Amino acid sequence: MAEEPVRFAIIGCAVIARKVSRAIELSPNSILYAIGSRSIDKSRKFVKDNGLSDAIKFYGSYEEVLDDASVDAVYMPLPTSLHVQWAILAAKKKKHLLLEKPTALNVAELDQILEACESNGVQFMDGSMWLHHPRSDKMKALLSDTTIWSDHFEPPEFYESNIRVRPDLDALGALGDVGWYCIGAILWAKNYELPKTVTALPSVTKNKDGVILACGSSFQWTETKQVATFYCSFLSNVSMDLAIYGTNGSIRLRDFIIPYSESSASFDFTTGAKFLDRHIGWNVKPANVEVASELPQEALMVQEFAKLVKKVKNSESRPERKWGDISRKNQIVLDAVKKSIDLGFKPVELC
Amino acid sequence: MAEEPVRFAIIGCAVIARKVSRAIELSPNSILYAIGSRSIDKSRKFVKDNGLSDAIKFYGSYEEVLDDASVDAVYMPLPTSLHVQWAILAAKKKKHLLLEKPTALNVAELDQILEACESNGVQFMDGSMWLHHPRSDKMKALLSDTTIWSDHFEPPEFYESNIRVRPDLDALGALGDVGWYCIGAILWAKNYELPKTVTALPSVTKNKDGVILACGSSFQWTETKQVATFYCSFLSNVSMDLAIYGTNGSIRLRDFIIPYSESSASFDFTTGAKFLDRHIGWNVKPANVEVASELPQEALMVQEFAKLVKKVKNSESRPERKWGDISRKNQIVLDAVKKSIDLGFKPVELC
């Protein structure tokens, strides 16, 4: 039996949908089957503007997409406030769900979405593309090594993660749009161990409507004395820095959310740095570690998602819960940052 | 009349004195004239171990150095707690003062030192070498340009400075030893405008004696909504990162306190960064800006100090107050970070 590709529909013609529509076409185990928007003209225009196949169906409402029995999975880049409504309906209609981040306005909403996916047996994943780049695996392998984390030091580990970004991806506040990635990278580096305390930096910039334009936070893990900070802003030049500092090494990159180029990405790696005699220089300079990628990271994300969907379709396994768990922890921490800001930058205890 | 070099004495044979003794020899307008330690054997050993000239005098007490009328200036790398006593005595003995950082335990002490320098007409400078590297001027020129700081944005400017270091320069706590540089770099980037509020990050690591091993802080400038953070630690791999983010550009370097090599140093500069169509990459990558240096930065520091000393000696001008003002602001902010830590990470208002 020939391998049949997973048939995707896109619900909502956001800017980011242009990137993901291409990723769905690039991924070898998926095809773009339908586009749904609030008007059929918008859907038609999206197909035309992006040079997509004439065979792609377009719909003038989200409901029609979800009622099309040929659609296996939906990619949903709707505004965050609409997620809970449409994601739950998609799950009820047995559509596997690739949901753009931030996943929801708060963890209570996300839990409703995850519960709908669970009870309807559909796969969930959020749209954090960078996690799927092989560079992330390479960095994680180095991080898991005692090359960076000394087993012998007291406190045994130490790291500081620092990220700033300013994409123009969404009309949402900087915390939801950009902070999502910052929080995700910190949790990723910590193997998803939630911090004990979340304390927003005592400075937040909002526009006249109260939308966060810039904010930051620090996280503390009490036992290991580890610390992470992030700052995210819509107001500075585009930056996507991630720096992780361990007892014996450090990793730094400047394009962690969107690599500078598609075919390969790199990071800097320093280990065992010392000063030369008389402190007039260093014994090492950062090494640049290059990691090739056969497909753009967004296509790798679609491929991974479609692989899981096929396993569910073929009754080989239940949906993989890992991705929902990751999204949920991201959302819990994001909620805590927002709460700390709302409380006047007071610490919020998590666990 | 031939130009006579400024005659330096070093008081205290700390590790850093090895670096500065070489810098004094490298600087064309200064010579190393004497070494003073608590024992004459230690002084003799210092001269021998560092291959210094046999002509250098060595003394077995600090007082003898200060009583030698041929000594123009002293470089003082003593433990911080001894600064106030010996720096004031040096000034009273009309010795120009190059004082290792941190300058004092608090600003009240530093004010006594500065007052002694002022009333005795001697030049003061602290040992922050990196300020004297031509790379710093190059970066400042770029920062002063609207290439980075937009005049048109509201809030008009935005920046985030982030530094972490772990030198083994001193037995003092990380805040005094390492945090000094972090605070100095942030003030430097802000043209020495003090922040409105200083709030320590709610995590500090101390050893059993209560010495700070790791801490951090955020700074806020209320009117411009600018933010800076730093983290300094004795517990992580050696790192000396500085990142400055503006509305239209960013500057990053990883060796701001001690350049990787002596002959030239570099920083990365990004301006006008945007995403490519569909957000599948960037329009620019960081440009590496290389800045050559004829002398090591510590020799440039000595040269600048000796130049000012000679002007005073030749009665051409009063001591330059700029360097004391810079040290004082650094100390004020350092005091505020310490106060915020002692208050349980409460905000400390500065102005």
Short mmCIF file of C-alpha atoms in Angstrom, two decimals, chain B residues 27-320:
data_model
loop_
_atom_site.label_atom_id
_atom_site.label_comp_id
_atom_site.label_asym_id
_atom_site.label_seq_id
_atom_site.Cartn_x
_atom_site.Cartn_y
_atom_site.Cartn_z
CA SER B 27 53.31 52.49 27.75
CA PRO B 28 55.72 54.96 26.12
CA ASN B 29 55.28 57.70 28.73
CA SER B 30 55.79 55.71 31.92
CA ILE B 31 58.29 53.50 33.70
CA LEU B 32 58.04 51.14 36.60
CA TYR B 33 60.18 52.64 39.32
CA ALA B 34 59.38 50.75 42.53
CA ILE B 35 57.47 47.82 44.04
CA GLY B 36 56.12 47.86 47.56
CA SER B 37 54.79 44.92 49.49
CA ARG B 38 54.32 43.96 53.13
CA SER B 39 57.67 42.18 52.95
CA ILE B 40 60.80 43.04 51.04
CA ASP B 41 61.17 39.40 50.01
CA LYS B 42 57.78 39.47 48.33
CA SER B 43 58.72 42.62 46.43
CA ARG B 44 62.05 41.16 45.37
CA LYS B 45 60.35 37.95 44.24
CA PHE B 46 57.80 39.93 42.22
CA VAL B 47 60.55 41.75 40.33
CA LYS B 48 62.42 38.51 39.72
CA ASP B 49 59.40 36.37 38.77
CA ASN B 50 58.21 38.91 36.24
CA GLY B 51 61.56 39.48 34.61
CA LEU B 52 61.51 43.15 35.55
CA SER B 53 64.55 45.42 35.43
CA ASP B 54 67.16 45.17 38.19
CA ALA B 55 66.93 48.93 38.46
CA ILE B 56 63.47 48.70 40.04
CA LYS B 57 63.47 49.53 43.71
CA PHE B 58 61.67 47.24 46.07
CA TYR B 59 60.31 48.10 49.46
CA GLY B 60 59.08 46.05 52.40
CA SER B 61 56.24 48.38 53.32
CA TYR B 62 53.70 50.57 51.61
CA GLU B 63 54.76 53.63 53.66
CA GLU B 64 58.32 53.54 52.29
CA VAL B 65 56.99 53.65 48.74
CA LEU B 66 54.83 56.65 49.51
CA ASP B 67 57.78 58.38 51.19
CA ASP B 68 60.00 58.00 48.11
CA ALA B 69 60.00 61.46 46.55
CA SER B 70 60.91 60.05 43.14
CA VAL B 71 57.62 58.17 42.83
CA ASP B 72 55.11 60.17 40.75
CA ALA B 73 52.18 57.78 40.75
CA VAL B 74 51.06 54.59 42.41
CA TYR B 75 49.10 51.72 41.03
CA MET B 76 47.21 50.15 43.94
CA PRO B 77 45.78 46.62 43.57
CA LEU B 78 45.20 46.10 47.29
CA PRO B 79 42.12 44.32 48.66
CA THR B 80 39.15 46.68 48.51
CA SER B 81 38.80 47.03 52.24
CA LEU B 82 42.30 48.55 52.42
CA HIS B 83 41.71 51.12 49.68
CA VAL B 84 40.36 53.96 51.76
CA GLN B 85 43.35 53.91 54.15
CA TRP B 86 46.14 53.66 51.59
CA ALA B 87 44.60 55.65 48.79
CA ILE B 88 44.08 58.63 51.07
CA LEU B 89 47.62 58.39 52.39
CA ALA B 90 48.95 58.19 48.83
CA ALA B 91 47.04 61.33 47.88
CA LYS B 92 48.34 63.15 50.95
CA LYS B 93 51.87 62.19 49.89
CA LYS B 94 51.04 63.79 46.50
CA LYS B 95 51.11 60.52 44.60
CA HIS B 96 48.80 60.30 41.58
CA LEU B 97 46.50 57.33 42.02
CA LEU B 98 45.61 54.51 39.66
CA LEU B 99 43.29 52.48 41.88
CA GLU B 100 42.18 48.94 41.11
CA LYS B 101 38.44 48.32 41.03
CA PRO B 102 36.17 48.03 42.90
CA THR B 103 37.32 51.39 44.12
CA ALA B 104 35.89 51.11 47.64
CA LEU B 105 33.45 49.22 49.82
CA ASN B 106 30.88 51.96 49.28
CA VAL B 107 30.47 55.43 47.84
CA ALA B 108 31.07 57.13 51.23
CA GLU B 109 34.56 55.62 51.28
CA LEU B 110 35.18 56.50 47.64
CA ASP B 111 34.13 60.08 48.31
CA GLN B 112 36.85 60.30 50.97
CA ILE B 113 39.40 59.06 48.45
CA LEU B 114 38.22 61.45 45.72
CA GLU B 115 38.22 64.35 48.17
CA ALA B 116 41.80 63.50 49.19
CA CYS B 117 42.86 63.43 45.51
CA GLU B 118 41.06 66.69 44.82
CA SER B 119 42.50 68.60 47.80
CA ASN B 120 46.01 67.30 47.09
CA GLY B 121 45.82 68.01 43.38
CA VAL B 122 46.55 64.46 42.25
CA GLN B 123 45.06 62.57 39.34
CA PHE B 124 42.61 59.72 40.05
CA MET B 125 41.65 56.86 37.77
CA ASP B 126 40.28 53.38 38.41
CA GLY B 127 41.67 50.29 36.70
CA SER B 128 38.87 49.59 34.21
CA MET B 129 41.10 48.77 31.27
CA TRP B 130 38.46 47.99 28.66
CA LEU B 131 37.33 51.62 28.56
CA HIS B 132 40.67 52.50 26.99
CA HIS B 133 40.54 50.04 24.11
CA PRO B 134 39.84 51.74 20.76
CA ARG B 135 37.07 49.19 20.27
CA SER B 136 35.11 50.96 22.99
CA ASP B 137 35.37 54.28 21.14
CA LYS B 138 34.31 52.63 17.91
CA MET B 139 31.27 51.10 19.59
CA LYS B 140 30.40 54.37 21.27
CA ALA B 141 30.54 56.16 17.93
CA LEU B 142 28.08 53.65 16.51
CA LEU B 143 25.87 53.91 19.59
CA SER B 144 25.79 57.69 19.36
CA ASP B 145 24.62 57.39 15.80
CA THR B 146 20.95 57.15 14.98
CA THR B 147 21.90 54.01 13.07
CA ILE B 148 21.09 52.28 16.31
CA TRP B 149 19.03 54.73 18.29
CA SER B 150 16.04 55.88 16.35
CA ASP B 151 14.98 59.46 16.97
CA HIS B 152 11.51 58.77 15.81
CA PHE B 153 10.32 55.86 17.83
CA GLU B 154 8.14 56.07 20.92
CA PRO B 155 9.65 55.13 23.35
CA PRO B 156 12.52 56.87 21.58
CA GLU B 157 15.21 54.42 22.56
CA PHE B 158 15.40 50.98 23.87
CA TYR B 159 18.28 48.98 25.04
CA GLU B 160 19.14 45.95 27.00
CA SER B 161 22.63 45.34 28.21
CA ASN B 162 23.68 42.00 29.41
CA ILE B 163 26.94 40.87 30.75
CA ARG B 164 28.29 37.89 32.56
CA VAL B 165 31.78 37.34 33.61
CA ARG B 166 33.84 35.08 35.72
CA PRO B 167 37.43 36.17 36.05
CA ASP B 168 39.64 34.87 38.83
CA LEU B 169 41.03 38.29 39.53
CA ASP B 170 40.28 38.81 43.15
CA ALA B 171 39.11 37.18 46.33
CA LEU B 172 36.23 39.64 46.69
CA GLY B 173 32.64 38.87 46.04
CA ALA B 174 31.38 38.59 42.49
CA LEU B 175 29.46 41.84 42.72
CA GLY B 176 32.52 43.95 43.52
CA ASP B 177 34.93 42.10 41.34
CA VAL B 178 32.88 41.25 38.30
CA GLY B 179 29.71 43.25 38.74
CA TRP B 180 31.84 46.39 38.68
CA TYR B 181 32.54 45.82 34.98
CA CYS B 182 28.93 44.95 34.20
CA ILE B 183 27.68 48.13 35.86
CA GLY B 184 30.46 50.11 34.20
CA ALA B 185 29.53 48.87 30.73
CA ILE B 186 25.86 49.68 31.23
CA LEU B 187 26.64 53.21 32.47
CA TRP B 188 29.12 53.65 29.62
CA ALA B 189 26.42 52.71 27.08
CA LYS B 190 24.07 55.22 28.75
CA ASN B 191 26.68 58.01 28.74
CA TYR B 192 26.74 57.76 32.53
CA GLU B 193 23.12 58.67 33.06
CA LEU B 194 22.21 56.97 36.33
CA PRO B 195 19.18 54.67 36.22
CA LYS B 196 16.07 55.73 38.12
CA THR B 197 15.65 52.35 39.78
CA VAL B 198 17.96 49.44 40.60
CA THR B 199 16.34 46.10 41.41
CA ALA B 200 18.48 43.04 42.11
CA LEU B 201 17.38 39.79 40.50
CA PRO B 202 15.66 37.73 43.20
CA SER B 203 18.42 35.16 43.41
CA VAL B 204 21.80 35.45 45.01
CA THR B 205 24.36 32.76 45.75
CA LYS B 206 26.66 33.29 48.72
CA ASN B 207 29.37 31.12 50.22
CA LYS B 208 29.31 30.10 53.86
CA ASP B 209 31.01 33.37 54.79
CA GLY B 210 28.28 35.39 53.13
CA VAL B 211 30.43 36.46 50.19
CA ILE B 212 28.41 36.88 47.00
CA LEU B 213 29.33 34.24 44.42
CA ALA B 214 26.62 35.08 41.91
CA CYS B 215 24.04 37.82 41.58
CA GLY B 216 22.39 40.09 39.08
CA SER B 217 20.29 43.18 38.72
CA SER B 218 18.01 45.09 36.43
CA PHE B 219 18.12 48.84 35.93
CA GLN B 220 15.32 51.09 34.72
CA TRP B 221 15.41 54.52 33.17
CA THR B 222 11.84 55.67 33.61
CA GLU B 223 11.53 58.35 30.97
CA THR B 224 13.02 56.44 28.08
CA LYS B 225 11.66 53.11 29.29
CA GLN B 226 15.12 51.67 28.78
CA VAL B 227 16.11 48.55 30.62
CA ALA B 228 19.43 46.91 31.37
CA THR B 229 20.20 43.67 33.14
CA PHE B 230 23.39 41.99 34.19
CA TYR B 231 24.34 38.74 35.80
CA CYS B 232 27.75 38.04 37.26
CA SER B 233 29.02 34.82 38.72
CA PHE B 234 32.10 33.06 39.96
CA LEU B 235 30.43 29.73 39.25
CA SER B 236 30.08 29.55 35.49
CA ASN B 237 32.60 29.09 32.73
CA VAL B 238 34.50 32.29 31.90
CA SER B 239 32.19 34.58 29.90
CA MET B 240 32.38 38.30 29.23
CA ASP B 241 29.35 39.02 27.09
CA LEU B 242 28.00 42.45 26.39
CA ALA B 243 24.94 42.99 24.21
CA ILE B 244 23.30 46.30 23.49
CA TYR B 245 19.97 46.40 21.67
CA GLY B 246 18.67 49.54 20.02
CA THR B 247 15.64 50.35 17.98
CA ASN B 248 17.52 50.00 14.72
CA GLY B 249 20.56 47.97 15.56
CA SER B 250 22.49 45.90 18.02
CA ILE B 251 26.06 45.38 19.18
CA ARG B 252 27.40 42.19 20.72
CA LEU B 253 30.77 41.07 21.97
CA ARG B 254 31.97 38.18 24.10
CA ASP B 255 35.26 39.45 25.46
CA PHE B 256 34.53 43.00 26.49
CA ILE B 257 36.65 43.01 29.67
CA ILE B 258 39.67 41.14 28.32
CA PRO B 259 39.86 40.91 24.51
CA TYR B 260 40.65 37.47 23.11
CA SER B 261 43.89 38.82 21.70
CA GLU B 262 45.98 41.95 22.14
CA SER B 263 46.58 43.25 18.65
CA SER B 264 42.97 43.63 17.69
CA ALA B 265 39.48 43.08 19.02
CA SER B 266 36.10 42.88 17.39
CA PHE B 267 32.40 43.16 17.94
CA ASP B 268 29.35 42.17 15.96
CA PHE B 269 27.13 44.87 14.58
CA THR B 270 23.66 44.41 13.13
CA THR B 271 21.49 47.16 11.74
CA GLY B 272 18.19 47.20 9.93
CA ALA B 273 17.54 43.50 10.49
CA LYS B 274 14.35 42.22 8.92
CA PHE B 275 12.95 38.86 8.00
CA LEU B 276 12.89 37.71 4.42
CA ASP B 277 9.57 37.21 2.70
CA ARG B 278 7.59 34.45 4.46
CA HIS B 279 9.92 34.82 7.46
CA ILE B 280 12.16 32.06 6.18
CA GLY B 281 15.41 33.87 6.97
CA TRP B 282 17.02 37.26 7.58
CA ASN B 283 18.04 40.10 5.27
CA VAL B 284 21.33 40.59 7.11
CA LYS B 285 23.76 38.68 9.27
CA PRO B 286 25.83 40.42 11.94
CA ALA B 287 28.88 42.23 10.54
CA ASN B 288 32.11 41.64 12.40
CA VAL B 289 33.86 44.95 13.08
CA GLU B 290 37.57 44.54 13.79
CA VAL B 291 39.46 47.28 15.66
CA ALA B 292 43.24 47.19 15.80
CA SER B 293 45.13 48.31 18.87
CA GLU B 294 48.78 49.36 18.87
CA LEU B 295 49.14 48.61 22.56
CA PRO B 296 47.26 46.32 24.93
CA GLN B 297 44.33 48.13 26.51
CA GLU B 298 46.02 48.16 29.93
CA ALA B 299 48.99 49.97 28.41
CA LEU B 300 46.62 52.46 26.79
CA MET B 301 45.09 53.00 30.21
CA VAL B 302 48.49 53.63 31.77
CA GLN B 303 49.42 55.92 28.88
CA GLU B 304 46.27 57.99 29.33
CA PHE B 305 46.78 58.18 33.09
CA ALA B 306 50.46 59.14 32.70
CA LYS B 307 49.54 61.81 30.16
CA LEU B 308 47.19 63.42 32.68
CA VAL B 309 49.79 63.08 35.45
CA LYS B 310 52.37 64.87 33.33
CA LYS B 311 50.01 67.74 32.65
CA VAL B 312 49.56 68.17 36.38
CA LYS B 313 53.29 67.84 37.03
CA ASN B 314 54.03 70.43 34.37
CA SER B 315 51.37 72.72 35.87
CA GLU B 316 49.54 72.71 32.57
CA SER B 317 46.24 71.73 34.11
CA ARG B 318 44.40 70.55 37.19
CA PRO B 319 43.72 66.81 37.52
CA GLU B 320 41.04 65.56 35.12
#
